[in-house]
mmCIF file of C-alpha atoms in Angstrom:
data_model
loop_
_atom_site.group_PDB
_atom_site.id
_atom_site.type_symbol
_atom_site.label_atom_id
_atom_site.label_comp_id
_atom_site.label_asym_id
_atom_site.label_seq_id
_atom_site.Cartn_x
_atom_site.Cartn_y
_atom_site.Cartn_z
ATOM 1 C CA MET S 558 -59.102 6.284 -10.468
ATOM 2 C CA ASN S 559 -57.736 2.695 -10.114
ATOM 3 C CA ASN S 560 -59.585 2.287 -6.826
ATOM 4 C CA GLN S 561 -58.152 -0.691 -4.910
ATOM 5 C CA ILE S 562 -61.610 -1.928 -3.896
ATOM 6 C CA LEU S 563 -62.618 -2.147 -7.567
ATOM 7 C CA LEU S 564 -59.350 -3.828 -8.497
ATOM 8 C CA ASN S 565 -59.825 -6.363 -5.687
ATOM 9 C CA HIS S 566 -63.324 -7.273 -6.911
ATOM 10 C CA LEU S 567 -62.593 -7.379 -10.650
ATOM 11 C CA ARG S 568 -62.463 -10.962 -11.875
ATOM 12 C CA CYS S 569 -59.630 -11.605 -14.327
ATOM 13 C CA ILE S 570 -59.869 -14.784 -16.373
ATOM 14 C CA PRO S 571 -56.642 -15.881 -18.081
ATOM 15 C CA ASP S 572 -56.681 -17.411 -21.556
ATOM 16 C CA TRP S 573 -60.291 -16.488 -22.315
ATOM 17 C CA PRO S 574 -61.722 -16.299 -24.929
ATOM 18 C CA ILE S 575 -58.379 -17.356 -26.453
ATOM 19 C CA LYS S 576 -54.966 -18.253 -25.079
ATOM 20 C CA GLY S 577 -52.916 -15.209 -24.100
ATOM 21 C CA VAL S 578 -55.910 -12.960 -23.372
ATOM 22 C CA ILE S 579 -56.820 -11.899 -19.840
ATOM 23 C CA PHE S 580 -60.574 -11.292 -19.794
ATOM 24 C CA ARG S 581 -61.655 -8.514 -17.381
ATOM 25 C CA ASP S 582 -65.076 -9.558 -16.067
ATOM 26 C CA VAL S 583 -66.966 -6.482 -14.822
ATOM 27 C CA SER S 584 -69.963 -8.555 -13.715
ATOM 28 C CA THR S 585 -68.203 -9.043 -10.364
ATOM 29 C CA LEU S 586 -68.139 -5.249 -9.958
ATOM 30 C CA PHE S 587 -71.837 -4.959 -10.793
ATOM 31 C CA LYS S 588 -72.913 -7.593 -8.269
ATOM 32 C CA ASN S 589 -71.001 -5.975 -5.400
ATOM 33 C CA GLN S 590 -73.000 -3.127 -3.838
ATOM 34 C CA GLN S 591 -69.889 -1.219 -2.696
ATOM 35 C CA CYS S 592 -68.271 -1.422 -6.142
ATOM 36 C CA LEU S 593 -71.463 -0.402 -7.914
ATOM 37 C CA LYS S 594 -71.793 2.604 -5.622
ATOM 38 C CA LEU S 595 -68.116 3.574 -6.031
ATOM 39 C CA MET S 596 -68.341 3.445 -9.820
ATOM 40 C CA SER S 597 -71.641 5.306 -9.922
ATOM 41 C CA ASP S 598 -70.432 8.016 -7.531
ATOM 42 C CA GLU S 599 -67.199 8.496 -9.484
ATOM 43 C CA LEU S 600 -68.999 8.790 -12.821
ATOM 44 C CA VAL S 601 -71.509 11.236 -11.377
ATOM 45 C CA ASN S 602 -68.631 13.285 -9.959
ATOM 46 C CA ILE S 603 -66.830 13.352 -13.332
ATOM 47 C CA TYR S 604 -69.901 14.360 -15.351
ATOM 48 C CA LYS S 605 -72.092 16.340 -12.914
ATOM 49 C CA ASP S 606 -71.141 19.721 -14.414
ATOM 50 C CA LYS S 607 -71.012 18.702 -18.087
ATOM 51 C CA GLY S 608 -74.716 19.194 -18.877
ATOM 52 C CA ILE S 609 -75.282 15.565 -19.889
ATOM 53 C CA THR S 610 -78.830 15.059 -21.180
ATOM 54 C CA GLN S 611 -78.583 11.497 -22.547
ATOM 55 C CA ILE S 612 -76.348 8.561 -21.706
ATOM 56 C CA VAL S 613 -75.869 6.081 -24.528
ATOM 57 C CA GLY S 614 -75.234 2.609 -23.135
ATOM 58 C CA ILE S 615 -73.413 0.205 -25.434
ATOM 59 C CA GLU S 616 -74.841 -3.324 -25.507
ATOM 60 C CA SER S 617 -74.934 -4.952 -23.105
ATOM 61 C CA ARG S 618 -72.633 -4.297 -20.154
ATOM 62 C CA GLY S 619 -72.800 -0.568 -20.910
ATOM 63 C CA PHE S 620 -76.476 -0.575 -19.975
ATOM 64 C CA VAL S 621 -75.815 -1.156 -16.265
ATOM 65 C CA MET S 622 -73.840 1.981 -15.392
ATOM 66 C CA SER S 623 -75.707 4.092 -17.944
ATOM 67 C CA SER S 624 -78.908 3.668 -16.008
ATOM 68 C CA ALA S 625 -77.362 4.222 -12.573
ATOM 69 C CA VAL S 626 -75.538 7.386 -13.633
ATOM 70 C CA ALA S 627 -78.427 8.786 -15.705
ATOM 71 C CA TYR S 628 -80.654 8.640 -12.643
ATOM 72 C CA HIS S 629 -78.236 10.822 -10.657
ATOM 73 C CA LEU S 630 -77.553 13.238 -13.535
ATOM 74 C CA ASN S 631 -81.246 13.622 -14.345
ATOM 75 C CA ALA S 632 -80.499 12.368 -17.863
ATOM 76 C CA GLY S 633 -82.155 9.868 -20.149
ATOM 77 C CA VAL S 634 -80.766 6.541 -21.343
ATOM 78 C CA VAL S 635 -80.397 5.625 -25.016
ATOM 79 C CA LEU S 636 -79.734 2.013 -25.955
ATOM 80 C CA CYS S 637 -77.082 1.272 -28.574
ATOM 81 C CA ARG S 638 -77.766 -2.289 -29.715
ATOM 82 C CA LYS S 639 -76.984 -4.921 -32.267
ATOM 83 C CA PRO S 640 -79.287 -5.019 -35.319
ATOM 84 C CA GLY S 641 -82.818 -6.277 -34.877
ATOM 85 C CA LYS S 642 -83.031 -5.633 -31.115
ATOM 86 C CA LEU S 643 -84.756 -2.226 -31.221
ATOM 87 C CA PRO S 644 -88.452 -2.176 -32.196
ATOM 88 C CA CYS S 645 -88.732 1.161 -34.045
ATOM 89 C CA GLU S 646 -86.932 2.801 -36.955
ATOM 90 C CA THR S 647 -83.160 2.971 -36.390
ATOM 91 C CA ILE S 648 -79.985 4.347 -37.875
ATOM 92 C CA GLN S 649 -76.918 2.126 -38.103
ATOM 93 C CA GLU S 650 -73.149 2.189 -38.178
ATOM 94 C CA SER S 651 -71.002 -0.754 -39.275
ATOM 95 C CA TYR S 652 -67.416 -1.305 -38.202
ATOM 96 C CA ALA S 653 -64.578 -3.803 -38.503
ATOM 97 C CA LYS S 654 -63.826 -6.220 -35.682
ATOM 98 C CA GLU S 655 -60.995 -8.691 -35.211
ATOM 99 C CA TYR S 656 -62.954 -11.410 -37.009
ATOM 100 C CA GLY S 657 -65.152 -9.540 -39.474
ATOM 101 C CA MET S 658 -67.762 -6.802 -39.510
ATOM 102 C CA ASP S 659 -70.392 -5.818 -36.956
ATOM 103 C CA THR S 660 -73.175 -3.240 -36.801
ATOM 104 C CA ILE S 661 -74.784 -1.199 -34.032
ATOM 105 C CA GLU S 662 -77.930 0.890 -34.122
ATOM 106 C CA ILE S 663 -79.908 3.494 -32.201
ATOM 107 C CA HIS S 664 -83.545 4.542 -32.540
ATOM 108 C CA LYS S 665 -83.874 7.295 -35.117
ATOM 109 C CA ASP S 666 -85.616 9.605 -32.629
ATOM 110 C CA ALA S 667 -83.340 8.928 -29.626
ATOM 111 C CA ILE S 668 -81.088 12.007 -29.744
ATOM 112 C CA THR S 669 -81.582 15.656 -30.704
ATOM 113 C CA GLU S 670 -79.242 18.509 -31.606
ATOM 114 C CA ASP S 671 -79.849 19.958 -28.129
ATOM 115 C CA ASP S 672 -78.451 16.895 -26.361
ATOM 116 C CA VAL S 673 -75.115 16.533 -24.606
ATOM 117 C CA ILE S 674 -74.179 12.877 -24.852
ATOM 118 C CA LEU S 675 -72.167 10.554 -22.641
ATOM 119 C CA LEU S 676 -71.399 7.252 -24.334
ATOM 120 C CA HIS S 677 -70.596 4.471 -21.859
ATOM 121 C CA ASP S 678 -69.186 0.971 -22.267
ATOM 122 C CA ASP S 679 -67.373 -1.439 -20.015
ATOM 123 C CA LEU S 680 -64.044 -1.745 -21.846
ATOM 124 C CA LEU S 681 -61.715 0.178 -24.147
ATOM 125 C CA ALA S 682 -59.392 -2.181 -25.984
ATOM 126 C CA THR S 683 -59.093 -1.497 -29.716
ATOM 127 C CA GLY S 684 -61.909 1.066 -29.571
ATOM 128 C CA GLY S 685 -63.806 -0.292 -32.571
ATOM 129 C CA THR S 686 -67.244 -0.467 -30.988
ATOM 130 C CA MET S 687 -67.018 2.918 -29.284
ATOM 131 C CA LYS S 688 -65.646 4.639 -32.394
ATOM 132 C CA ALA S 689 -68.620 3.263 -34.333
ATOM 133 C CA ALA S 690 -70.958 4.461 -31.568
ATOM 134 C CA CYS S 691 -69.391 7.935 -31.740
ATOM 135 C CA LYS S 692 -69.894 8.044 -35.518
ATOM 136 C CA LEU S 693 -73.470 6.925 -35.040
ATOM 137 C CA VAL S 694 -74.194 9.577 -32.394
ATOM 138 C CA LYS S 695 -72.517 12.294 -34.501
ATOM 139 C CA LYS S 696 -75.181 11.681 -37.172
ATOM 140 C CA PHE S 697 -77.640 13.316 -34.736
ATOM 141 C CA HIS S 698 -75.420 16.457 -34.422
ATOM 142 C CA PRO S 699 -75.544 16.744 -30.614
ATOM 143 C CA LYS S 700 -73.940 19.709 -28.830
ATOM 144 C CA LYS S 701 -71.144 17.620 -27.304
ATOM 145 C CA ILE S 702 -70.027 13.982 -26.951
ATOM 146 C CA TYR S 703 -68.131 12.415 -24.040
ATOM 147 C CA CYS S 704 -66.979 8.788 -23.754
ATOM 148 C CA ASN S 705 -66.439 6.714 -20.642
ATOM 149 C CA PHE S 706 -65.241 3.200 -19.890
ATOM 150 C CA ILE S 707 -64.995 1.204 -16.699
ATOM 151 C CA ILE S 708 -61.713 -0.366 -17.891
ATOM 152 C CA GLU S 709 -59.071 0.837 -20.332
ATOM 153 C CA LEU S 710 -56.446 -1.598 -21.575
ATOM 154 C CA ASN S 711 -53.841 1.037 -22.424
ATOM 155 C CA THR S 712 -50.875 -1.306 -21.888
ATOM 156 C CA GLU S 713 -52.163 -3.797 -24.442
ATOM 157 C CA PHE S 714 -53.684 -1.177 -26.776
ATOM 158 C CA PRO S 715 -51.710 2.043 -26.123
ATOM 159 C CA ASN S 716 -52.983 3.886 -29.217
ATOM 160 C CA ALA S 717 -56.721 3.217 -28.852
ATOM 161 C CA ARG S 718 -57.447 6.762 -27.601
ATOM 162 C CA ASP S 719 -55.540 8.294 -30.502
ATOM 163 C CA SER S 720 -58.059 7.000 -33.018
ATOM 164 C CA PHE S 721 -60.929 9.049 -31.531
ATOM 165 C CA ASP S 722 -61.752 12.570 -32.662
ATOM 166 C CA PRO S 723 -59.752 15.034 -30.530
ATOM 167 C CA ASP S 724 -62.934 16.900 -29.515
ATOM 168 C CA ILE S 725 -64.243 13.825 -27.641
ATOM 169 C CA GLU S 726 -63.192 13.725 -23.992
ATOM 170 C CA ILE S 727 -62.484 10.143 -22.875
ATOM 171 C CA THR S 728 -62.334 8.934 -19.266
ATOM 172 C CA SER S 729 -61.942 5.507 -17.687
ATOM 173 C CA LEU S 730 -62.198 4.299 -14.095
ATOM 174 C CA LEU S 731 -59.543 1.548 -14.223
ATOM 175 C CA LYS S 732 -56.445 1.433 -16.411
ATOM 176 C CA PHE S 733 -54.305 -1.587 -17.153
#
């Protein structure tokens, strides 16, 4: 997509959180009504004929678009969170990060075998969090899994997509 309006409103912060990194701050896209509408409309257009029944939002920026798009697709929203944030019984998946291990979890009753899942997060860099989320969702044996990102850093991480299962369709709205 690489819509110029979105690119113009995306805040890029050099040398954060460490020197040499350009942080892509999607909060500036969320607070702008035109950008929020553009992103929502584009995601609805991409997924309107895919039979999506649940959108899994990855903590925490993934929650914003998950809700907006689920409303238009007549789908539910499932929260994928860090441990201890969900009140009922959960299943977990741990994964390696740059500086150690992390874990995500979903309520044990959140997804069924009849569901078609769209996983959504703000950014694809190394893919660690989303790959863990895919593994977690696969434990429920849904009919199909799709993944979407607002931003994909394919220049900095050109092989991130290659590490996903080939049966998972991946889309992103902005590519750098």
